[in-house]
Coordinates of C-alpha atoms in Angstrom, one line a residue:
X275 CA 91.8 42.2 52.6
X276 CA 89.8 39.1 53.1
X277 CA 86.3 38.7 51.9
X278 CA 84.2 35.5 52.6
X279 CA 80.8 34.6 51.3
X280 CA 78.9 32.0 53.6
X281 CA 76.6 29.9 51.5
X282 CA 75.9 27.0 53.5
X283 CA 72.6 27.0 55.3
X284 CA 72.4 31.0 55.7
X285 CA 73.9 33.9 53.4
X286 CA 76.4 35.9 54.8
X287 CA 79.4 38.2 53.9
X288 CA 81.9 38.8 56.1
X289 CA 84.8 41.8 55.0
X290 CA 87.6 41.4 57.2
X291 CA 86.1 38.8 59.7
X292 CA 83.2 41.8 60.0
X293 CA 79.8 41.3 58.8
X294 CA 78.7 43.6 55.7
X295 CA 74.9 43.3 56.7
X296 CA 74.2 46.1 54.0
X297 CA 74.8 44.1 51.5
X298 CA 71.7 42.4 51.5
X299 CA 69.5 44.7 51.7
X300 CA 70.7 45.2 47.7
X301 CA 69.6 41.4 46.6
X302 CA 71.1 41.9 43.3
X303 CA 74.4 43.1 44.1
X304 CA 74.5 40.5 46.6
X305 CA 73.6 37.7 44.4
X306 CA 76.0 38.8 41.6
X307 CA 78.7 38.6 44.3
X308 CA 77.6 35.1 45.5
X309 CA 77.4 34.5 41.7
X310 CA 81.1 35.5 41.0
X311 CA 82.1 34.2 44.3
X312 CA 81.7 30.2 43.3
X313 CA 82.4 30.8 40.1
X314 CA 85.3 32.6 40.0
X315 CA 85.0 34.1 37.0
X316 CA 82.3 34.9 33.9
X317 CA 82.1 36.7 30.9
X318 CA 79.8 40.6 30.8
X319 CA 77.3 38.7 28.6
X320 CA 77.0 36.4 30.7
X321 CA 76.5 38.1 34.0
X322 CA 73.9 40.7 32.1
X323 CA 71.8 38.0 30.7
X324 CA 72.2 36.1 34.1
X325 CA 70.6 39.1 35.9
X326 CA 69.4 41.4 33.5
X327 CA 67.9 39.3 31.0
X328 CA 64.9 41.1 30.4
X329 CA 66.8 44.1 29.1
X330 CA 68.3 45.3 26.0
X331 CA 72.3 44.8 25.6
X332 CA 73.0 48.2 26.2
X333 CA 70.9 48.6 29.4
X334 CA 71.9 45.0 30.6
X335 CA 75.5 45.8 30.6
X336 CA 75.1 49.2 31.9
X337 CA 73.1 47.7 35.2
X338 CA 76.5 45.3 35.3
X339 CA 78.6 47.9 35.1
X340 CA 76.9 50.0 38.3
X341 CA 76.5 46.9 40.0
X342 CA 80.3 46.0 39.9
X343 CA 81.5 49.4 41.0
X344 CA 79.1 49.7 43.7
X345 CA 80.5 46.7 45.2
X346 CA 84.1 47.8 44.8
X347 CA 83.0 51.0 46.2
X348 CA 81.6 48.7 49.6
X349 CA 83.8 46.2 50.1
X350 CA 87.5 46.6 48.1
X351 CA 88.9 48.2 45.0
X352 CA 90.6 44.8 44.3
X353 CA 88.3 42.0 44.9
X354 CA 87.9 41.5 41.2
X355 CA 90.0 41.8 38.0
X356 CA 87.9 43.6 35.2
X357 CA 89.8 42.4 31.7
X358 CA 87.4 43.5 28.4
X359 CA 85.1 41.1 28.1
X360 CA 86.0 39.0 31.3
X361 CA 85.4 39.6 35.0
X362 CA 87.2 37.4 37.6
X363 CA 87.6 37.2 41.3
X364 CA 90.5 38.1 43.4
X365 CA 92.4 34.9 45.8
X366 CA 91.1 37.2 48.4
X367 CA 87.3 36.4 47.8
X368 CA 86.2 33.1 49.0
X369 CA 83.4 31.1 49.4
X370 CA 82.3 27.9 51.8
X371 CA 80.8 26.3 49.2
X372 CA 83.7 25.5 47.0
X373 CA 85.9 25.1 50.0
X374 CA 83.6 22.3 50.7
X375 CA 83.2 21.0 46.9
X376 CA 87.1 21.3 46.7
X377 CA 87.4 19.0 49.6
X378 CA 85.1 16.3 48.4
X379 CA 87.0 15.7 45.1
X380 CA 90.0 15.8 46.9
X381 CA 88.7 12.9 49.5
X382 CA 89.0 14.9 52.3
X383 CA 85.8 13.5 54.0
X384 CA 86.7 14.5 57.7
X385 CA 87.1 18.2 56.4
X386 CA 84.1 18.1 54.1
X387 CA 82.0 16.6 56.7
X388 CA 83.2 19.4 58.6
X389 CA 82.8 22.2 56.6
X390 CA 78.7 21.1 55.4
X391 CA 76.9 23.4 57.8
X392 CA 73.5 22.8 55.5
X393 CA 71.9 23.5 52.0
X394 CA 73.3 26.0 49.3
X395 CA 71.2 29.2 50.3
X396 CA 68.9 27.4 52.6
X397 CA 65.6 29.7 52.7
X398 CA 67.4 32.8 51.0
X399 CA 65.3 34.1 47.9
X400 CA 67.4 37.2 46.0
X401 CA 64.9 37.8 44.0
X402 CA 67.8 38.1 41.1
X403 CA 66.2 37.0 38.3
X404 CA 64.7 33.3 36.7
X405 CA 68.2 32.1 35.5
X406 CA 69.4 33.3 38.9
X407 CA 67.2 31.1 41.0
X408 CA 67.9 28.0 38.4
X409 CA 71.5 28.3 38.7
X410 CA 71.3 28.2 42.6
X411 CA 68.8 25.1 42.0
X412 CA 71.5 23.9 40.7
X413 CA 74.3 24.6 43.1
X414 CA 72.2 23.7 45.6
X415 CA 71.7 20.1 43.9
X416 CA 75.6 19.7 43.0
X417 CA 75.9 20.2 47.3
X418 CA 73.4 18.1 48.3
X419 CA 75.3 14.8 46.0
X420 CA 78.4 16.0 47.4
X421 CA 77.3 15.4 51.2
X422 CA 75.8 12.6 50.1
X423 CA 79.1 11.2 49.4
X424 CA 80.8 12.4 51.9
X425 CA 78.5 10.8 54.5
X426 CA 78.3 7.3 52.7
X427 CA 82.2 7.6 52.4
X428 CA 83.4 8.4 56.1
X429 CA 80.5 6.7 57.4
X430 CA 81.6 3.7 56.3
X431 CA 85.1 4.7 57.1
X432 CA 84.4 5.3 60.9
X433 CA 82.3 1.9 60.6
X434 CA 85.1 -0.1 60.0
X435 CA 87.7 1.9 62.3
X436 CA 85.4 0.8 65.2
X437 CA 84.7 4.7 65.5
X438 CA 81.1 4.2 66.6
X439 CA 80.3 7.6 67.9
X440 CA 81.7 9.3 65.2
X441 CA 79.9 7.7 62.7
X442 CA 76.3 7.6 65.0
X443 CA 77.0 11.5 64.1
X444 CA 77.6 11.4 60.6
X445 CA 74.4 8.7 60.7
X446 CA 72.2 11.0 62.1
X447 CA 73.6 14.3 60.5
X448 CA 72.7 11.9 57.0
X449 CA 69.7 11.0 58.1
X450 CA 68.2 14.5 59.3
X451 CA 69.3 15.8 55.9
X452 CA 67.0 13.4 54.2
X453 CA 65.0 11.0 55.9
X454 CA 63.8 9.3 52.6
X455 CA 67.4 8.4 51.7
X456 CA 67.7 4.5 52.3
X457 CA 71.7 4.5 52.4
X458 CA 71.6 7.3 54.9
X459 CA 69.0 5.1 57.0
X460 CA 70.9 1.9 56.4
X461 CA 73.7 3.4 57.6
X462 CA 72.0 4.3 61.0
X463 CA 70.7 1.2 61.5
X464 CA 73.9 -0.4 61.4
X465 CA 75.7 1.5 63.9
X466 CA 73.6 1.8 66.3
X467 CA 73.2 -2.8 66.1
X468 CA 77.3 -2.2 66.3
X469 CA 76.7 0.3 69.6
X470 CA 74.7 -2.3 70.5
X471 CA 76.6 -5.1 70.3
X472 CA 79.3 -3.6 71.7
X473 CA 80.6 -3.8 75.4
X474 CA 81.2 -0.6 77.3
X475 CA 84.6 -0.4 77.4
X476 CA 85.1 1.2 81.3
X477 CA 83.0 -1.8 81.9
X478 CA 85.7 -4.4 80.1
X479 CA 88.6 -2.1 81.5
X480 CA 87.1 -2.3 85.4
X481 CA 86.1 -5.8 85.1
X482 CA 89.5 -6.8 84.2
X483 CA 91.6 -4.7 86.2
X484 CA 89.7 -5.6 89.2
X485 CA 91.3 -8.6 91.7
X486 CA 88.8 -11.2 92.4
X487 CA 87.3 -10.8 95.7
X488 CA 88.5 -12.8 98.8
X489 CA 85.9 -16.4 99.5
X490 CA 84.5 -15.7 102.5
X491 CA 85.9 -18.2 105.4
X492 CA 83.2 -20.6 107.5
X493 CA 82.8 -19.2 110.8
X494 CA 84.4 -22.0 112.8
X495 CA 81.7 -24.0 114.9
X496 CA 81.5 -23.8 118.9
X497 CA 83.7 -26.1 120.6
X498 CA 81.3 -27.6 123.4
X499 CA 83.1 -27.9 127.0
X500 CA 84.5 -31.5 127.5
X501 CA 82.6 -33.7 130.5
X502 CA 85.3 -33.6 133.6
X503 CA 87.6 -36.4 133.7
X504 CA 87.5 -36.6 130.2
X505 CA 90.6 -34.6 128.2
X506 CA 89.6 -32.4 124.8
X507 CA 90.2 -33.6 122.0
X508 CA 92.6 -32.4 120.0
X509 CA 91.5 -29.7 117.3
X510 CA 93.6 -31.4 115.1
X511 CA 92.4 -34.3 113.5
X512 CA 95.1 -37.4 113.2
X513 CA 96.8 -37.8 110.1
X514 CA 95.1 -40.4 107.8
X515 CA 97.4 -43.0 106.5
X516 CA 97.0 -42.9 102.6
X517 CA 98.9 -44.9 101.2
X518 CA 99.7 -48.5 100.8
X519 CA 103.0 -48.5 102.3
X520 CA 101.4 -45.6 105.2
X521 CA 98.9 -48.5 106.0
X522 CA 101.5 -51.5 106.2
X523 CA 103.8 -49.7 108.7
X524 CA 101.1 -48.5 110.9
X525 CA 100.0 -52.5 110.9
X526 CA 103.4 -53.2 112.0
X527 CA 103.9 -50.4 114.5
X528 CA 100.1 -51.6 116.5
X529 CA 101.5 -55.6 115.9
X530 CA 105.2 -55.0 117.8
X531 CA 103.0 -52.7 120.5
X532 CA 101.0 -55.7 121.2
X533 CA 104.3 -58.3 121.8
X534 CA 105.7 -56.0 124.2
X535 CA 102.5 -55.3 126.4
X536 CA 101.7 -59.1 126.0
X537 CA 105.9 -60.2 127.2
X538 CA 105.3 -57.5 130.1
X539 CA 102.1 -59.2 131.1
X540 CA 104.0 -63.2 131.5
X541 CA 106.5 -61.6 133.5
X542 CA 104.4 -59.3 135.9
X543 CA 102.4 -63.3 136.3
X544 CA 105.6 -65.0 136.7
X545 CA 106.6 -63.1 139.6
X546 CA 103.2 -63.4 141.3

């Protein structure tokens, strides 16, 4: 047996992972159930006064008395522990709100942040009583702080992780709780100037993993049709002496080229 008391944003009680929609059309049963529910545990005088404050003792504690069996009678004989003076929950009754408180003391931001689906008994009115409606002022306050640090906390966890999204989400989840918080808008502002500073990453990743593209080559220019009688040139060009060495032996070469054309010329007159 399983029972589970949704208190964030909505009121609802689930038997069994099945809706017990009856309950609330009996607003004080249900709200001494949501009562014991977070609490855990509270003395008879305590719950009479708490929801029958306007009564004598006698009657008081008689109204508890139905109260409690009627709810053992509707959802489990077990799911509280009647001593004389003391009534406490069973570990089979639980609610979302103390999961969530429980993980906020432990630092358990990611599972907090998780587990905050709005306001302690957001737009639910019992109509239980005046020390009713002040104690779930309070719970409702106790809550609210708790997100509060929650958000500030991973926020600026996620921030410094480099976890941008993440903490644009926690931001705006902040934010849309309470607009009039200036950490909560601080904290918006500065992740979204880190989005925005921020390369896209498939853009880094493509931009490097892609190989330069190929220069494109000069189309070669037209080679015009030599004159006839006169030979092509060669495509070629000659090979450009660079050197001061390259440049001495050509000199040579064209000087020794000379001598033999001018010895074959004195002999060619000789013989004429």
């Amino acid at each position: 047996m399983a029972i589970n008391v949704i208190t964030l944003g909505r009121l609802a009680v689930e038997v069994n992972g099945r809706a017990a929609t009856e309950l609330q059309a009996q607003p004080v049963r249900c709200a001494l159930l949501v009562y014991l529910a977070v609490e855990r545990s509270a003395t008879r005088n305590e719950l009479a006064a708490l929801f029958w404050g306007d009564d004598d003792d006698r009657r008081a504690r008689a109204s508890l008395s139905q109260a409690l069996s009627d709810l053992r009678r509707r959802l489990a004989p077990d799911w509280i522990e009647r001593g004389r003076d003391r009534i406490a929950v069973g570990a089979a009754v639980s609610a979302d709100v103390s999961v969530f408180l429980a993980h906020v003391e432990a630092g358990r931001d990611a599972a907090a942040f998780a587990a905050w689906t709005g306001d302690f008994l957001h737009g639910v009115n019992l109509e239980a009583g005046v020390q009713f409606g002040r104690w779930v002022d309070a719970t409702r306050a106790r809550a609210a702080r708790a997100f509060r640090t929650v958000c500030r906390r991973y926020g600026a966890a996620l921030m410094a992780e480099a976890r941008l999204d993440e903490a644009l989400a926690v931001a705006q989840r902040w934010a849309d709780h309470d607009p009039l918080d200036d950490d909560a808008q601080a904290l918006l502002r500065a992740v979204r100037a880190a989005a925005a500073a921020k390369p896209p990453a498939a853009t880094a990743r493509a931009a490097s993993a892609s190989p330069a593209p190929p220069a494109p080559h000069a189309p070669h220019a037209p080679v015009a049709p030599a004159p006839a009688g006169r030979a092509v040139p060669s495509a070629t060009p000659p090979v450009q002496p660079q050197g001061r060495h390259e440049v001495l032996t050509v000199v040579r070469k064209d000087l020794g080229w000379a001598r033999v054309q001018h010895s074959v010329v004195q002999r060619r007159s000789r013989l004429l």
